Amino acid sequence: MERPVCRRWCCVRGLSTVKASLKRCIGADGPHFVPQAELPPGTAYEQFIFEAGQVPTRENLHDFFNALCWMRFPRTKKRLNELQAAEIAAAGIQAVRGPVRDACTVFDENAALLHAPDRLWDALARREWARLFGEMRPLWRQAQLLVFGHAALEKLVSPYKSITVHVWRVDAPWVDPRTLDAWLADDLKPAKLAAKPFVPLPVLGVPGWWPANEDPGFYADPQVFRPLRREAPAQ
């Protein structure tokens, strides 16, 4: 951990301390965080969490943010783990993940949650970047965007222009994170995940997220703000 604000929580003991302080928010049913060495050789990570109720945790930023996500979204994280465990039970560990496991992993690592006006969502789905971040820029004030994936959160510690999240659409605005957590856990169904209804979003292009994007030229970078491929229909 390089950032001083995180340093006191950079070990498993620190994460357990944080969790204890948040029990009133998430209840006492959440997992325990244990050292990575507690994961038995040959046992799948997701299977171990499901069976033991313990999350193997390394002392790094990636697992730090994973733990924070467990604390903020306990139902959703539990649902993702249940789906992963069910897929492993049905098909075992394969060289290539099936579509549901693959989508669960993408969601867990890199998802962002977006509630936005239909016009804004349509422009995003069509990768109409100039319209999305230019003409429609004021509409972002009506949107809610929250980064869920712990790998994406880790990247944002040292941000760079091309960080791209996988957006999952949220139908209604949220106020209480617990309400969002309950809704999201219910929304994560195997068929929907297998269809991969994600839309890519270079997140630092969002108004207010990065000072450089005040310059319209920020978006004139086709290596980051890529057009929609013809074979990829808008979501």
mmCIF file of C-alpha atoms in Angstrom:
data_model
loop_
_atom_site.group_PDB
_atom_site.id
_atom_site.type_symbol
_atom_site.label_atom_id
_atom_site.label_comp_id
_atom_site.label_asym_id
_atom_site.label_seq_id
_atom_site.Cartn_x
_atom_site.Cartn_y
_atom_site.Cartn_z
ATOM 1 C CA MET A 1 0.000 0.000 0.000
ATOM 2 C CA GLU A 2 1.493 3.311 -1.042
ATOM 3 C CA ARG A 3 -1.272 5.713 -0.068
ATOM 4 C CA PRO A 4 -1.082 6.808 3.611
ATOM 5 C CA VAL A 5 -4.868 6.795 3.978
ATOM 6 C CA CYS A 6 -4.859 3.045 3.270
ATOM 7 C CA ARG A 7 -1.710 2.079 5.143
ATOM 8 C CA ARG A 8 -3.320 1.255 8.477
ATOM 9 C CA TRP A 9 -5.672 -1.228 6.757
ATOM 10 C CA CYS A 10 -3.078 -2.935 4.550
ATOM 11 C CA CYS A 11 -3.116 -6.246 6.425
ATOM 12 C CA VAL A 12 -5.747 -8.904 7.021
ATOM 13 C CA ARG A 13 -6.032 -7.832 10.668
ATOM 14 C CA GLY A 14 -6.789 -4.300 9.532
ATOM 15 C CA LEU A 15 -9.544 -5.507 7.228
ATOM 16 C CA SER A 16 -11.115 -7.471 10.059
ATOM 17 C CA THR A 17 -11.030 -4.317 12.189
ATOM 18 C CA VAL A 18 -12.843 -2.396 9.467
ATOM 19 C CA LYS A 19 -15.411 -5.168 9.154
ATOM 20 C CA ALA A 20 -16.071 -5.174 12.889
ATOM 21 C CA SER A 21 -16.768 -1.450 12.800
ATOM 22 C CA LEU A 22 -19.286 -1.904 9.981
ATOM 23 C CA LYS A 23 -21.299 -4.806 11.388
ATOM 24 C CA ARG A 24 -24.202 -2.506 12.123
ATOM 25 C CA CYS A 25 -24.395 -1.718 8.407
ATOM 26 C CA ILE A 26 -23.929 -5.149 6.865
ATOM 27 C CA GLY A 27 -24.894 -7.556 9.639
ATOM 28 C CA ALA A 28 -22.872 -10.361 11.136
ATOM 29 C CA ASP A 29 -23.303 -12.860 8.291
ATOM 30 C CA GLY A 30 -20.506 -11.585 6.102
ATOM 31 C CA PRO A 31 -17.375 -13.614 5.427
ATOM 32 C CA HIS A 32 -14.189 -13.661 7.453
ATOM 33 C CA PHE A 33 -11.004 -12.459 5.798
ATOM 34 C CA VAL A 34 -8.122 -14.891 6.180
ATOM 35 C CA PRO A 35 -4.549 -14.967 4.862
ATOM 36 C CA GLN A 36 -4.120 -16.295 1.329
ATOM 37 C CA ALA A 37 -2.222 -19.273 2.758
ATOM 38 C CA GLU A 38 -5.511 -20.569 4.211
ATOM 39 C CA LEU A 39 -6.669 -21.497 0.689
ATOM 40 C CA PRO A 40 -5.926 -25.227 0.329
ATOM 41 C CA PRO A 41 -3.863 -26.221 -2.719
ATOM 42 C CA GLY A 42 -6.056 -27.352 -5.594
ATOM 43 C CA THR A 43 -9.205 -25.697 -4.225
ATOM 44 C CA ALA A 44 -10.921 -23.065 -6.344
ATOM 45 C CA TYR A 45 -11.013 -19.632 -4.719
ATOM 46 C CA GLU A 46 -14.769 -19.187 -5.239
ATOM 47 C CA GLN A 47 -15.524 -22.708 -4.030
ATOM 48 C CA PHE A 48 -13.544 -22.132 -0.838
ATOM 49 C CA ILE A 49 -15.412 -18.911 -0.060
ATOM 50 C CA PHE A 50 -18.748 -20.654 -0.628
ATOM 51 C CA GLU A 51 -17.924 -23.667 1.542
ATOM 52 C CA ALA A 52 -15.840 -22.065 4.299
ATOM 53 C CA GLY A 53 -17.319 -18.573 4.527
ATOM 54 C CA GLN A 54 -13.780 -17.213 4.385
ATOM 55 C CA VAL A 55 -12.137 -14.938 1.832
ATOM 56 C CA PRO A 56 -8.424 -15.626 1.222
ATOM 57 C CA THR A 57 -6.793 -12.210 1.257
ATOM 58 C CA ARG A 58 -3.386 -10.942 0.224
ATOM 59 C CA GLU A 59 -1.898 -7.769 1.656
ATOM 60 C CA ASN A 60 -2.305 -5.637 -1.442
ATOM 61 C CA LEU A 61 -4.621 -3.004 -2.873
ATOM 62 C CA HIS A 62 -6.497 -5.451 -5.084
ATOM 63 C CA ASP A 63 -7.685 -7.555 -2.165
ATOM 64 C CA PHE A 64 -8.183 -4.475 0.006
ATOM 65 C CA PHE A 65 -10.772 -3.143 -2.429
ATOM 66 C CA ASN A 66 -12.306 -6.605 -2.758
ATOM 67 C CA ALA A 67 -12.845 -6.608 1.004
ATOM 68 C CA LEU A 68 -14.397 -3.146 0.912
ATOM 69 C CA CYS A 69 -16.787 -4.340 -1.792
ATOM 70 C CA TRP A 70 -17.814 -7.260 0.427
ATOM 71 C CA MET A 71 -18.574 -4.751 3.158
ATOM 72 C CA ARG A 72 -20.509 -2.304 0.998
ATOM 73 C CA PHE A 73 -22.354 -4.878 -1.150
ATOM 74 C CA PRO A 74 -22.564 -8.078 0.922
ATOM 75 C CA ARG A 75 -25.651 -9.483 -0.814
ATOM 76 C CA THR A 76 -24.321 -8.863 -4.291
ATOM 77 C CA LYS A 77 -20.926 -10.355 -3.495
ATOM 78 C CA LYS A 78 -22.604 -13.366 -1.921
ATOM 79 C CA ARG A 79 -24.795 -13.776 -4.999
ATOM 80 C CA LEU A 80 -21.794 -13.634 -7.321
ATOM 81 C CA ASN A 81 -20.048 -16.241 -5.198
ATOM 82 C CA GLU A 82 -23.113 -18.503 -5.197
ATOM 83 C CA LEU A 83 -23.336 -18.307 -8.977
ATOM 84 C CA GLN A 84 -19.640 -19.099 -9.364
ATOM 85 C CA ALA A 85 -19.891 -22.024 -6.949
ATOM 86 C CA ALA A 86 -22.943 -23.425 -8.751
ATOM 87 C CA GLU A 87 -21.128 -23.298 -12.082
ATOM 88 C CA ILE A 88 -18.085 -25.026 -10.588
ATOM 89 C CA ALA A 89 -20.294 -27.722 -9.054
ATOM 90 C CA ALA A 90 -21.988 -28.319 -12.406
ATOM 91 C CA ALA A 91 -19.001 -28.201 -14.739
ATOM 92 C CA GLY A 92 -15.879 -28.329 -12.592
ATOM 93 C CA ILE A 93 -12.839 -26.159 -13.247
ATOM 94 C CA GLN A 94 -12.239 -25.910 -16.978
ATOM 95 C CA ALA A 95 -9.411 -24.321 -18.924
ATOM 96 C CA VAL A 96 -11.911 -21.717 -20.122
ATOM 97 C CA ARG A 97 -14.692 -20.359 -17.935
ATOM 98 C CA GLY A 98 -18.246 -20.803 -19.141
ATOM 99 C CA PRO A 99 -20.293 -17.701 -20.039
ATOM 100 C CA VAL A 100 -21.877 -17.284 -16.598
ATOM 101 C CA ARG A 101 -18.614 -17.624 -14.676
ATOM 102 C CA ASP A 102 -16.880 -15.356 -17.150
ATOM 103 C CA ALA A 103 -19.549 -12.667 -16.756
ATOM 104 C CA CYS A 104 -19.478 -12.997 -12.960
ATOM 105 C CA THR A 105 -15.732 -12.439 -13.022
ATOM 106 C CA VAL A 106 -16.045 -9.410 -15.300
ATOM 107 C CA PHE A 107 -18.726 -7.972 -13.023
ATOM 108 C CA ASP A 108 -16.777 -8.648 -9.847
ATOM 109 C CA GLU A 109 -13.538 -7.201 -11.168
ATOM 110 C CA ASN A 110 -14.582 -4.373 -13.444
ATOM 111 C CA ALA A 111 -18.281 -3.456 -13.286
ATOM 112 C CA ALA A 112 -19.702 0.004 -12.801
ATOM 113 C CA LEU A 113 -23.358 0.667 -12.038
ATOM 114 C CA LEU A 114 -25.144 3.356 -14.025
ATOM 115 C CA HIS A 115 -28.585 4.874 -13.745
ATOM 116 C CA ALA A 116 -29.057 7.489 -16.443
ATOM 117 C CA PRO A 117 -31.686 9.081 -18.693
ATOM 118 C CA ASP A 118 -32.587 6.929 -21.692
ATOM 119 C CA ARG A 119 -31.020 9.382 -24.150
ATOM 120 C CA LEU A 120 -27.703 9.247 -22.349
ATOM 121 C CA TRP A 121 -27.764 5.469 -22.128
ATOM 122 C CA ASP A 122 -28.567 5.193 -25.834
ATOM 123 C CA ALA A 123 -25.581 7.366 -26.748
ATOM 124 C CA LEU A 124 -23.321 5.269 -24.520
ATOM 125 C CA ALA A 125 -24.577 1.992 -25.972
ATOM 126 C CA ARG A 126 -23.908 3.312 -29.488
ATOM 127 C CA ARG A 127 -20.449 4.616 -28.481
ATOM 128 C CA GLU A 128 -21.410 8.077 -29.712
ATOM 129 C CA TRP A 129 -18.726 9.686 -27.606
ATOM 130 C CA ALA A 130 -18.918 13.222 -28.998
ATOM 131 C CA ARG A 131 -22.659 13.298 -28.383
ATOM 132 C CA LEU A 132 -22.391 11.572 -25.015
ATOM 133 C CA PHE A 133 -19.756 13.885 -23.557
ATOM 134 C CA GLY A 134 -20.438 17.011 -25.611
ATOM 135 C CA GLU A 135 -24.028 17.721 -26.575
ATOM 136 C CA MET A 136 -25.392 15.595 -23.711
ATOM 137 C CA ARG A 137 -22.878 16.678 -21.091
ATOM 138 C CA PRO A 138 -25.499 18.434 -18.894
ATOM 139 C CA LEU A 139 -27.512 15.184 -18.702
ATOM 140 C CA TRP A 140 -24.754 13.600 -16.622
ATOM 141 C CA ARG A 141 -26.057 15.678 -13.713
ATOM 142 C CA GLN A 142 -29.121 13.403 -13.781
ATOM 143 C CA ALA A 143 -27.030 10.221 -13.800
ATOM 144 C CA GLN A 144 -25.656 8.074 -10.993
ATOM 145 C CA LEU A 145 -22.432 6.170 -11.598
ATOM 146 C CA LEU A 146 -20.738 3.917 -9.065
ATOM 147 C CA VAL A 147 -17.654 1.773 -9.649
ATOM 148 C CA PHE A 148 -18.235 -1.697 -8.203
ATOM 149 C CA GLY A 149 -15.350 -3.794 -9.506
ATOM 150 C CA HIS A 150 -12.394 -4.011 -7.164
ATOM 151 C CA ALA A 151 -9.839 -4.258 -9.991
ATOM 152 C CA ALA A 152 -11.238 -1.052 -11.477
ATOM 153 C CA LEU A 153 -11.044 0.645 -8.079
ATOM 154 C CA GLU A 154 -7.429 -0.441 -7.762
ATOM 155 C CA LYS A 155 -6.605 1.126 -11.141
ATOM 156 C CA LEU A 156 -8.235 4.389 -10.098
ATOM 157 C CA VAL A 157 -5.743 4.768 -7.246
ATOM 158 C CA SER A 158 -3.237 5.768 -9.949
ATOM 159 C CA PRO A 159 -5.592 6.902 -12.707
ATOM 160 C CA TYR A 160 -4.813 6.946 -16.406
ATOM 161 C CA LYS A 161 -6.915 7.907 -19.389
ATOM 162 C CA SER A 162 -7.722 4.471 -20.805
ATOM 163 C CA ILE A 163 -9.275 2.915 -17.668
ATOM 164 C CA THR A 164 -12.453 1.326 -18.996
ATOM 165 C CA VAL A 165 -15.229 -0.159 -16.884
ATOM 166 C CA HIS A 166 -18.019 -2.560 -17.865
ATOM 167 C CA VAL A 167 -21.271 -0.721 -17.232
ATOM 168 C CA TRP A 168 -24.323 -2.546 -15.871
ATOM 169 C CA ARG A 169 -27.560 -0.632 -16.219
ATOM 170 C CA VAL A 170 -29.561 0.125 -13.067
ATOM 171 C CA ASP A 171 -33.223 0.789 -13.803
ATOM 172 C CA ALA A 172 -34.048 3.181 -10.975
ATOM 173 C CA PRO A 173 -32.130 5.799 -8.976
ATOM 174 C CA TRP A 174 -30.800 4.799 -5.592
ATOM 175 C CA VAL A 175 -30.308 6.622 -2.318
ATOM 176 C CA ASP A 176 -29.515 3.865 0.163
ATOM 177 C CA PRO A 177 -26.609 1.529 -0.766
ATOM 178 C CA ARG A 178 -28.400 -1.314 1.015
ATOM 179 C CA THR A 179 -31.401 -0.936 -1.276
ATOM 180 C CA LEU A 180 -29.098 -0.942 -4.297
ATOM 181 C CA ASP A 181 -27.336 -4.022 -2.936
ATOM 182 C CA ALA A 182 -30.617 -5.915 -2.558
ATOM 183 C CA TRP A 183 -31.810 -4.908 -6.030
ATOM 184 C CA LEU A 184 -28.522 -5.834 -7.657
ATOM 185 C CA ALA A 185 -28.308 -9.233 -5.976
ATOM 186 C CA ASP A 186 -31.766 -10.029 -7.338
ATOM 187 C CA ASP A 187 -30.901 -8.714 -10.811
ATOM 188 C CA LEU A 188 -27.881 -10.994 -11.222
ATOM 189 C CA LYS A 189 -29.511 -13.960 -12.926
ATOM 190 C CA PRO A 190 -27.571 -16.570 -14.927
ATOM 191 C CA ALA A 191 -29.344 -15.925 -18.226
ATOM 192 C CA LYS A 192 -28.811 -12.182 -18.012
ATOM 193 C CA LEU A 193 -25.162 -12.576 -17.069
ATOM 194 C CA ALA A 194 -24.541 -15.074 -19.865
ATOM 195 C CA ALA A 195 -25.837 -12.505 -22.363
ATOM 196 C CA LYS A 196 -23.152 -10.090 -21.078
ATOM 197 C CA PRO A 197 -25.203 -6.892 -21.164
ATOM 198 C CA PHE A 198 -22.149 -4.786 -20.343
ATOM 199 C CA VAL A 199 -21.298 -1.549 -22.126
ATOM 200 C CA PRO A 200 -17.694 -0.272 -22.046
ATOM 201 C CA LEU A 201 -17.116 3.191 -20.615
ATOM 202 C CA PRO A 202 -13.746 4.982 -20.378
ATOM 203 C CA VAL A 203 -14.634 6.190 -16.923
ATOM 204 C CA LEU A 204 -12.333 9.200 -16.773
ATOM 205 C CA GLY A 205 -14.305 10.682 -19.643
ATOM 206 C CA VAL A 206 -17.296 11.180 -17.345
ATOM 207 C CA PRO A 207 -17.807 14.875 -16.580
ATOM 208 C CA GLY A 208 -16.367 15.763 -13.194
ATOM 209 C CA TRP A 209 -14.234 12.623 -12.926
ATOM 210 C CA TRP A 210 -11.012 13.973 -14.453
ATOM 211 C CA PRO A 211 -9.987 17.617 -14.981
ATOM 212 C CA ALA A 212 -8.483 16.943 -18.411
ATOM 213 C CA ASN A 213 -11.851 16.007 -19.884
ATOM 214 C CA GLU A 214 -12.973 19.637 -19.727
ATOM 215 C CA ASP A 215 -11.045 19.998 -22.997
ATOM 216 C CA PRO A 216 -13.097 18.558 -25.908
ATOM 217 C CA GLY A 217 -9.852 17.329 -27.435
ATOM 218 C CA PHE A 218 -9.610 14.790 -24.608
ATOM 219 C CA TYR A 219 -12.147 12.647 -26.438
ATOM 220 C CA ALA A 220 -10.377 12.773 -29.821
ATOM 221 C CA ASP A 221 -8.495 9.582 -29.052
ATOM 222 C CA PRO A 222 -9.833 6.555 -30.959
ATOM 223 C CA GLN A 223 -7.549 4.228 -29.012
ATOM 224 C CA VAL A 224 -9.603 5.014 -25.890
ATOM 225 C CA PHE A 225 -12.960 6.228 -27.191
ATOM 226 C CA ARG A 226 -13.486 3.520 -29.752
ATOM 227 C CA PRO A 227 -16.400 3.408 -32.194
ATOM 228 C CA LEU A 228 -18.989 0.649 -32.025
ATOM 229 C CA ARG A 229 -17.965 -2.353 -34.086
ATOM 230 C CA ARG A 230 -20.536 -3.207 -36.725
ATOM 231 C CA GLU A 231 -20.915 -6.765 -35.447
ATOM 232 C CA ALA A 232 -21.524 -5.542 -31.870
ATOM 233 C CA PRO A 233 -25.150 -4.368 -31.566
ATOM 234 C CA ALA A 234 -25.993 -1.588 -29.126
ATOM 235 C CA GLN A 235 -27.193 -2.953 -25.781
#
